[in-house]
Short mmCIF file of N, CA and C in Angstrom, two decimals:
data_model
loop_
_atom_site.label_atom_id
_atom_site.label_comp_id
_atom_site.label_asym_id
_atom_site.label_seq_id
_atom_site.Cartn_x
_atom_site.Cartn_y
_atom_site.Cartn_z
N MET B 1 -63.14 60.65 24.00
CA MET B 1 -62.45 60.28 25.26
C MET B 1 -61.44 59.15 24.74
N SER B 2 -60.23 58.74 25.09
CA SER B 2 -59.73 57.83 24.98
C SER B 2 -59.25 57.00 25.89
N VAL B 3 -58.82 55.57 25.53
CA VAL B 3 -58.88 54.52 26.36
C VAL B 3 -57.50 53.61 26.10
N ILE B 4 -56.72 53.31 27.06
CA ILE B 4 -55.69 52.51 26.61
C ILE B 4 -55.45 50.95 27.10
N ARG B 5 -55.59 50.14 26.51
CA ARG B 5 -56.00 48.75 26.95
C ARG B 5 -55.13 47.85 26.02
N PRO B 6 -55.10 46.53 26.59
CA PRO B 6 -54.26 45.48 25.91
C PRO B 6 -54.97 45.08 24.75
N LEU B 7 -54.26 44.54 23.85
CA LEU B 7 -54.63 44.03 22.24
C LEU B 7 -55.57 42.84 22.66
N ALA B 8 -56.81 42.74 22.16
CA ALA B 8 -57.37 41.26 22.02
C ALA B 8 -57.89 40.95 20.96
N PRO B 9 -58.09 39.80 20.76
CA PRO B 9 -58.38 39.02 19.15
C PRO B 9 -59.20 39.79 18.69
N GLU B 10 -60.30 40.58 19.05
CA GLU B 10 -61.26 41.03 17.98
C GLU B 10 -60.61 42.21 17.24
N ASP B 11 -59.42 42.69 17.93
CA ASP B 11 -58.55 43.62 17.28
C ASP B 11 -58.11 43.97 15.80
N ALA B 12 -58.01 42.23 15.48
CA ALA B 12 -57.03 41.61 14.42
C ALA B 12 -57.02 42.80 13.48
N PRO B 13 -58.09 42.98 12.78
CA PRO B 13 -58.50 43.79 11.55
C PRO B 13 -57.82 45.18 11.85
N ARG B 14 -58.46 46.16 13.12
CA ARG B 14 -57.86 47.21 12.89
C ARG B 14 -56.54 47.17 13.50
N TRP B 15 -56.01 46.28 13.98
CA TRP B 15 -54.24 46.30 14.35
C TRP B 15 -53.61 46.45 13.00
N ARG B 16 -54.20 45.34 12.42
CA ARG B 16 -53.49 45.14 11.10
C ARG B 16 -53.41 46.43 10.39
N ALA B 17 -54.29 47.24 10.32
CA ALA B 17 -54.62 48.39 9.29
C ALA B 17 -53.72 49.15 9.89
N LEU B 18 -53.60 49.48 11.52
CA LEU B 18 -52.89 50.41 12.02
C LEU B 18 -51.05 49.85 11.96
N TRP B 19 -50.88 48.84 12.23
CA TRP B 19 -49.52 48.40 11.89
C TRP B 19 -48.98 48.52 10.57
N ARG B 20 -50.01 48.68 9.66
CA ARG B 20 -49.63 48.47 8.06
C ARG B 20 -49.10 49.79 7.82
N GLY B 21 -50.15 50.96 8.49
CA GLY B 21 -49.77 52.26 8.50
C GLY B 21 -48.29 52.64 9.01
N TYR B 22 -48.13 52.00 10.35
CA TYR B 22 -46.62 52.16 10.62
C TYR B 22 -45.52 51.69 10.05
N LEU B 23 -45.77 50.64 9.18
CA LEU B 23 -44.58 49.93 8.33
C LEU B 23 -44.49 51.09 7.17
N ASP B 24 -45.86 51.25 6.58
CA ASP B 24 -45.93 52.30 5.45
C ASP B 24 -44.92 53.51 5.37
N PHE B 25 -45.11 54.17 6.74
CA PHE B 25 -44.49 55.00 7.10
C PHE B 25 -42.94 55.11 7.16
N TYR B 26 -42.60 53.92 7.46
CA TYR B 26 -41.13 53.70 7.37
C TYR B 26 -40.56 52.91 6.11
N GLY B 27 -41.46 52.46 5.19
CA GLY B 27 -41.41 51.91 3.95
C GLY B 27 -40.96 50.51 3.94
N ALA B 28 -41.67 50.14 4.70
CA ALA B 28 -41.39 48.41 5.00
C ALA B 28 -42.68 47.82 4.59
N ALA B 29 -42.29 46.52 4.00
CA ALA B 29 -43.10 45.62 3.98
C ALA B 29 -42.77 44.22 4.44
N LEU B 30 -44.01 43.64 4.92
CA LEU B 30 -43.91 42.27 5.53
C LEU B 30 -44.83 41.05 4.86
N PRO B 31 -44.58 40.00 4.75
CA PRO B 31 -45.53 39.06 4.40
C PRO B 31 -46.59 38.88 5.19
N GLY B 32 -47.74 38.39 4.57
CA GLY B 32 -48.73 38.28 5.71
C GLY B 32 -48.95 37.27 6.98
N GLU B 33 -47.82 36.25 6.68
CA GLU B 33 -47.68 35.15 7.57
C GLU B 33 -46.88 36.11 8.78
N THR B 34 -46.41 37.04 8.64
CA THR B 34 -45.54 38.08 9.36
C THR B 34 -46.68 38.54 10.69
N TYR B 35 -47.56 39.02 9.88
CA TYR B 35 -48.59 39.77 10.32
C TYR B 35 -49.26 38.77 11.52
N ALA B 36 -49.94 37.67 10.75
CA ALA B 36 -50.29 36.71 11.81
C ALA B 36 -49.39 35.98 12.84
N GLN B 37 -48.23 35.73 12.82
CA GLN B 37 -47.64 35.51 14.10
C GLN B 37 -47.27 36.45 14.88
N THR B 38 -46.99 37.71 14.28
CA THR B 38 -46.64 38.81 15.44
C THR B 38 -47.95 39.31 16.17
N PHE B 39 -49.30 39.12 15.63
CA PHE B 39 -50.57 39.35 16.22
C PHE B 39 -50.56 38.11 17.18
N ALA B 40 -50.34 36.95 16.79
CA ALA B 40 -50.43 35.84 17.90
C ALA B 40 -49.59 35.99 19.06
N ARG B 41 -47.91 36.82 18.71
CA ARG B 41 -47.39 36.76 20.03
C ARG B 41 -47.71 37.84 20.97
N LEU B 42 -48.14 38.80 20.17
CA LEU B 42 -48.74 39.77 21.05
C LEU B 42 -49.82 40.02 22.00
N LEU B 43 -50.69 39.13 21.71
CA LEU B 43 -52.04 38.91 22.64
C LEU B 43 -51.46 38.60 23.82
N PRO B 44 -52.28 38.51 25.00
CA PRO B 44 -52.04 38.31 26.35
C PRO B 44 -51.80 36.84 26.29
N GLY B 45 -50.45 36.38 26.66
CA GLY B 45 -50.46 34.89 26.78
C GLY B 45 -49.67 34.43 25.56
N GLY B 46 -49.43 35.14 24.41
CA GLY B 46 -48.82 34.52 23.11
C GLY B 46 -47.38 34.77 23.12
N SER B 47 -46.86 35.61 24.19
CA SER B 47 -45.14 35.37 24.42
C SER B 47 -44.94 35.70 25.81
N ALA B 48 -44.03 35.16 26.24
CA ALA B 48 -43.29 35.71 27.59
C ALA B 48 -42.77 36.91 27.54
N ASN B 49 -42.46 37.55 26.58
CA ASN B 49 -41.87 38.89 26.50
C ASN B 49 -42.60 39.86 25.64
N MET B 50 -43.31 39.54 24.54
CA MET B 50 -43.77 40.75 24.12
C MET B 50 -45.08 41.11 24.33
N ARG B 51 -45.63 42.79 24.42
CA ARG B 51 -47.02 43.42 24.64
C ARG B 51 -47.03 43.83 23.72
N ALA B 52 -48.62 44.10 23.55
CA ALA B 52 -48.86 45.53 22.71
C ALA B 52 -50.23 46.05 23.42
N LEU B 53 -50.45 47.33 23.19
CA LEU B 53 -51.41 47.95 23.81
C LEU B 53 -51.83 48.62 22.57
N ILE B 54 -53.27 48.95 22.84
CA ILE B 54 -54.12 49.52 22.15
C ILE B 54 -54.76 50.99 22.76
N ALA B 55 -54.80 51.93 21.94
CA ALA B 55 -55.37 53.41 22.28
C ALA B 55 -56.70 53.44 21.45
N GLU B 56 -57.55 53.52 22.22
CA GLU B 56 -59.12 53.48 21.66
C GLU B 56 -59.30 55.25 21.79
N ARG B 57 -60.07 55.83 20.82
CA ARG B 57 -60.44 57.07 20.64
C ARG B 57 -61.84 56.66 20.06
N ASP B 58 -62.85 57.31 20.92
CA ASP B 58 -64.09 57.14 20.74
C ASP B 58 -64.53 55.65 20.48
N GLY B 59 -64.13 54.95 21.30
CA GLY B 59 -64.45 53.46 21.17
C GLY B 59 -63.98 52.67 20.27
N ALA B 60 -62.76 53.08 19.40
CA ALA B 60 -62.47 52.31 18.12
C ALA B 60 -60.99 52.48 18.30
N PRO B 61 -60.38 51.63 17.89
CA PRO B 61 -58.55 51.53 17.94
C PRO B 61 -58.25 52.70 17.02
N ALA B 62 -57.26 53.35 17.71
CA ALA B 62 -56.60 54.53 17.00
C ALA B 62 -55.45 54.73 16.76
N GLY B 63 -54.56 53.40 17.72
CA GLY B 63 -53.28 53.71 17.98
C GLY B 63 -52.84 52.56 18.48
N LEU B 64 -51.25 52.28 18.35
CA LEU B 64 -51.01 50.81 19.00
C LEU B 64 -49.42 51.46 19.35
N VAL B 65 -49.08 50.21 20.44
CA VAL B 65 -47.47 50.26 20.85
C VAL B 65 -47.56 48.78 21.16
N HIS B 66 -46.34 48.52 20.76
CA HIS B 66 -45.60 47.26 20.93
C HIS B 66 -44.27 47.21 21.84
N PHE B 67 -43.88 46.67 22.79
CA PHE B 67 -42.95 46.68 23.45
C PHE B 67 -42.42 45.23 24.00
N ILE B 68 -41.53 45.06 24.13
CA ILE B 68 -40.54 43.76 24.48
C ILE B 68 -39.52 44.03 25.93
N PHE B 69 -39.83 43.15 26.86
CA PHE B 69 -39.10 42.98 28.11
C PHE B 69 -37.89 41.87 27.53
N HIS B 70 -36.73 42.42 27.87
CA HIS B 70 -35.64 41.70 27.75
C HIS B 70 -34.69 41.55 28.64
N ASP B 71 -33.93 40.95 28.89
CA ASP B 71 -32.72 40.69 29.78
C ASP B 71 -31.47 41.74 29.50
N HIS B 72 -30.67 42.14 30.09
CA HIS B 72 -29.56 43.05 29.85
C HIS B 72 -28.36 42.90 30.87
N CYS B 73 -27.50 43.11 30.08
CA CYS B 73 -26.18 42.78 31.14
C CYS B 73 -25.76 43.79 31.90
N TRP B 74 -26.06 44.88 31.83
CA TRP B 74 -25.84 46.02 32.54
C TRP B 74 -27.11 46.17 33.85
N ARG B 75 -28.41 45.63 33.08
CA ARG B 75 -29.53 45.88 34.31
C ARG B 75 -30.22 44.36 34.85
N PRO B 76 -29.47 44.17 35.92
CA PRO B 76 -30.06 42.74 36.35
C PRO B 76 -31.60 42.50 36.19
N GLU B 77 -32.49 43.70 36.47
CA GLU B 77 -33.75 43.76 36.46
C GLU B 77 -34.14 43.30 34.94
N GLY B 78 -33.79 43.64 33.86
CA GLY B 78 -34.12 43.85 32.25
C GLY B 78 -34.42 44.92 32.10
N VAL B 79 -34.35 45.19 30.89
CA VAL B 79 -35.25 46.58 30.23
C VAL B 79 -36.17 46.25 29.34
N THR B 80 -36.82 47.12 29.17
CA THR B 80 -37.88 47.25 27.87
C THR B 80 -37.94 48.13 26.93
N TYR B 81 -37.80 47.47 25.88
CA TYR B 81 -37.71 47.94 24.54
C TYR B 81 -39.21 48.25 24.02
N LEU B 82 -39.40 49.79 23.55
CA LEU B 82 -40.60 50.17 22.84
C LEU B 82 -40.31 50.02 21.43
N GLN B 83 -40.96 49.08 20.68
CA GLN B 83 -40.60 48.80 19.39
C GLN B 83 -41.51 49.69 18.29
N ASP B 84 -42.79 49.78 18.56
CA ASP B 84 -43.44 50.17 17.31
C ASP B 84 -44.38 51.24 18.32
N LEU B 85 -44.40 52.15 17.65
CA LEU B 85 -45.55 53.06 18.03
C LEU B 85 -46.20 53.94 16.90
N TYR B 86 -47.45 53.85 17.10
CA TYR B 86 -48.17 54.42 15.73
C TYR B 86 -49.37 54.88 16.30
N VAL B 87 -50.13 56.16 15.97
CA VAL B 87 -51.38 56.34 16.13
C VAL B 87 -51.91 57.41 14.49
N ASP B 88 -52.70 56.82 14.50
CA ASP B 88 -53.82 56.90 13.08
C ASP B 88 -53.75 58.31 12.93
N PRO B 89 -53.23 58.81 11.53
CA PRO B 89 -53.34 60.23 11.21
C PRO B 89 -54.57 60.98 11.64
N SER B 90 -55.87 60.50 11.52
CA SER B 90 -56.72 61.18 11.88
C SER B 90 -56.99 61.21 13.50
N ALA B 91 -56.20 60.61 14.53
CA ALA B 91 -56.30 61.10 15.65
C ALA B 91 -55.03 61.59 16.33
N ARG B 92 -54.15 62.01 15.57
CA ARG B 92 -53.03 62.64 16.09
C ARG B 92 -53.31 63.86 16.78
N GLY B 93 -52.43 64.37 17.69
CA GLY B 93 -52.71 65.48 18.19
C GLY B 93 -53.83 65.61 19.64
N ALA B 94 -54.04 64.32 19.73
CA ALA B 94 -55.25 64.29 20.86
C ALA B 94 -54.55 63.58 22.14
N GLY B 95 -53.07 63.55 22.05
CA GLY B 95 -52.45 62.98 23.30
C GLY B 95 -52.34 61.40 23.13
N LEU B 96 -52.65 60.92 22.40
CA LEU B 96 -52.69 59.46 22.26
C LEU B 96 -51.07 58.75 22.12
N GLY B 97 -50.36 59.24 21.60
CA GLY B 97 -48.75 59.03 21.49
C GLY B 97 -48.35 58.91 23.04
N ARG B 98 -48.72 60.09 23.44
CA ARG B 98 -48.03 60.25 24.96
C ARG B 98 -48.85 59.28 25.76
N ALA B 99 -50.05 58.84 25.82
CA ALA B 99 -50.75 58.04 26.71
C ALA B 99 -49.99 56.64 26.42
N LEU B 100 -49.73 56.32 25.23
CA LEU B 100 -49.47 54.93 25.13
C LEU B 100 -47.92 54.77 25.70
N ILE B 101 -47.01 55.66 25.55
CA ILE B 101 -45.68 55.72 25.83
C ILE B 101 -45.81 55.62 27.49
N GLU B 102 -46.42 56.36 28.09
CA GLU B 102 -46.96 56.37 29.61
C GLU B 102 -47.14 55.16 30.04
N ALA B 103 -48.35 54.49 29.47
CA ALA B 103 -48.76 53.27 29.72
C ALA B 103 -47.52 52.11 29.37
N VAL B 104 -46.81 52.52 28.49
CA VAL B 104 -45.39 51.35 28.47
C VAL B 104 -44.79 51.52 29.98
N TYR B 105 -44.67 52.99 30.16
CA TYR B 105 -43.79 52.90 31.21
C TYR B 105 -44.20 52.60 32.51
N ALA B 106 -45.56 52.97 32.86
CA ALA B 106 -46.35 51.86 33.46
C ALA B 106 -46.14 50.30 33.80
N ALA B 107 -46.39 49.75 32.81
CA ALA B 107 -46.08 48.32 32.83
C ALA B 107 -44.85 47.99 33.03
N ALA B 108 -43.64 48.63 32.64
CA ALA B 108 -42.28 48.34 32.60
C ALA B 108 -42.20 48.62 34.19
N ASP B 109 -42.49 49.71 34.78
CA ASP B 109 -42.39 49.38 36.31
C ASP B 109 -43.26 48.65 37.01
N GLN B 110 -44.38 48.32 36.58
CA GLN B 110 -44.94 47.00 37.28
C GLN B 110 -44.19 45.78 37.16
N ALA B 111 -43.62 45.58 35.88
CA ALA B 111 -42.59 44.49 35.73
C ALA B 111 -41.17 44.28 36.36
N GLY B 112 -41.02 45.69 36.89
CA GLY B 112 -39.73 45.71 37.72
C GLY B 112 -38.85 46.01 36.64
N ARG B 113 -38.99 46.45 35.58
CA ARG B 113 -38.14 46.70 34.23
C ARG B 113 -38.17 48.55 33.90
N PRO B 114 -37.55 49.27 35.00
CA PRO B 114 -37.95 50.47 35.03
C PRO B 114 -37.31 51.17 33.54
N THR B 115 -36.53 50.70 33.17
CA THR B 115 -35.38 51.07 32.05
C THR B 115 -36.33 50.98 30.70
N VAL B 116 -36.56 52.04 30.10
CA VAL B 116 -37.52 51.80 28.74
C VAL B 116 -36.72 52.64 27.68
N TYR B 117 -36.50 51.77 26.60
CA TYR B 117 -36.00 52.94 25.30
C TYR B 117 -36.64 52.28 23.89
N TRP B 118 -36.07 53.10 23.16
CA TRP B 118 -36.46 52.91 21.69
C TRP B 118 -35.64 53.61 20.77
N LEU B 119 -36.15 53.59 19.51
CA LEU B 119 -35.22 54.00 18.11
C LEU B 119 -36.31 54.78 17.53
N THR B 120 -35.89 55.85 16.59
CA THR B 120 -36.76 56.45 15.77
C THR B 120 -36.02 56.94 14.70
N GLN B 121 -36.29 57.18 13.39
CA GLN B 121 -35.71 57.83 12.45
C GLN B 121 -35.43 59.19 12.69
N GLU B 122 -34.28 59.68 12.07
CA GLU B 122 -33.86 61.24 12.32
C GLU B 122 -34.80 62.08 11.64
N PHE B 123 -35.32 61.59 10.36
CA PHE B 123 -36.53 62.31 9.92
C PHE B 123 -37.96 62.34 10.43
N ASN B 124 -38.25 61.67 11.38
CA ASN B 124 -39.44 61.51 11.92
C ASN B 124 -39.46 62.73 13.16
N HIS B 125 -39.77 63.66 12.56
CA HIS B 125 -39.63 64.92 13.35
C HIS B 125 -41.02 65.19 14.08
N ALA B 126 -42.00 64.86 13.81
CA ALA B 126 -43.23 65.18 14.47
C ALA B 126 -42.98 64.33 15.82
N ALA B 127 -42.97 62.69 15.64
CA ALA B 127 -42.78 61.84 16.54
C ALA B 127 -41.58 62.34 17.84
N ARG B 128 -40.34 62.90 16.97
CA ARG B 128 -39.42 63.41 18.12
C ARG B 128 -39.56 64.58 18.84
N ALA B 129 -40.68 65.50 18.60
CA ALA B 129 -40.78 66.70 19.24
C ALA B 129 -41.76 65.76 20.52
N LEU B 130 -42.65 65.01 20.33
CA LEU B 130 -43.11 64.15 21.46
C LEU B 130 -42.14 63.39 22.33
N TYR B 131 -40.91 62.95 21.99
CA TYR B 131 -39.81 61.99 22.45
C TYR B 131 -38.86 62.91 23.31
N ASP B 132 -38.92 64.00 22.90
CA ASP B 132 -38.03 64.92 23.63
C ASP B 132 -38.70 65.61 24.85
N ARG B 133 -40.22 65.35 24.70
CA ARG B 133 -40.79 66.12 25.96
C ARG B 133 -41.04 64.76 27.07
N VAL B 134 -41.14 63.68 26.50
CA VAL B 134 -41.18 62.38 27.17
C VAL B 134 -39.95 61.55 27.85
N ALA B 135 -38.78 61.78 27.29
CA ALA B 135 -37.68 60.81 27.53
C ALA B 135 -36.37 62.02 27.17
N GLU B 136 -35.14 60.91 27.80
CA GLU B 136 -33.92 61.91 27.24
C GLU B 136 -33.20 60.99 25.91
N ARG B 137 -33.11 61.80 24.96
CA ARG B 137 -32.27 61.27 23.80
C ARG B 137 -30.89 60.96 24.31
N THR B 138 -30.59 60.04 23.77
CA THR B 138 -29.04 59.37 23.84
C THR B 138 -28.22 59.64 22.65
N PRO B 139 -26.64 59.40 22.91
CA PRO B 139 -25.97 59.79 21.77
C PRO B 139 -25.57 58.56 21.23
N PHE B 140 -26.15 57.60 21.40
CA PHE B 140 -25.92 56.25 20.69
C PHE B 140 -26.49 56.20 19.24
N ILE B 141 -25.41 55.66 18.25
CA ILE B 141 -25.90 55.49 17.02
C ILE B 141 -26.02 53.97 16.55
N LYS B 142 -27.10 53.45 16.12
CA LYS B 142 -27.38 51.94 15.87
C LYS B 142 -26.73 51.49 14.69
N TYR B 143 -26.28 50.48 14.73
CA TYR B 143 -25.58 49.63 13.31
C TYR B 143 -26.57 48.44 13.60
N ALA B 144 -26.37 47.77 12.36
CA ALA B 144 -26.94 46.61 12.28
C ALA B 144 -26.22 45.71 11.05
N ARG B 145 -26.49 44.53 11.04
CA ARG B 145 -26.21 43.40 10.24
C ARG B 145 -26.50 43.98 8.95
N ALA B 146 -26.23 43.75 7.66
CA ALA B 146 -26.87 43.69 6.52
C ALA B 146 -27.79 42.68 6.26
N GLU B 147 -28.78 42.74 5.85
CA GLU B 147 -29.71 41.64 5.49
C GLU B 147 -29.34 40.56 4.75
N ARG B 148 -29.43 39.25 5.00
CA ARG B 148 -28.91 37.97 4.41
C ARG B 148 -30.19 37.77 3.63
N PRO B 149 -29.76 37.06 2.52
CA PRO B 149 -30.78 36.28 1.52
C PRO B 149 -31.37 35.12 2.19
#
């Protein structure tokens, strides 16, 4: 059985392992202090705009989603950015990814910010198969400033 719930302080070790798995998939590495700061922001009350949900499978955290409410020039009500979504490989195929996305949709609706968007790498074929079922692909191409030292 699966449960979707807010991130809690006691989730720190398992959340860290799940987020590390997510970052490893994308070839990213972050300093330890970033983990601590991000976890604190994602806890209920930690940030006005950042949220996190945990997917439990058989009573243990097996997936996560991080999302951010932010203002938007075209949408007076603001929008929701789904920033990170990850399910442990041992728990994939059980519907946790879809359940996490739908939970973000519900949170966005409850907050009066029904527009939800996210980005993924083109090579992330397994996730894109899910995304194609739960959202519409847009024609936008992302650009980013080069990292500064």
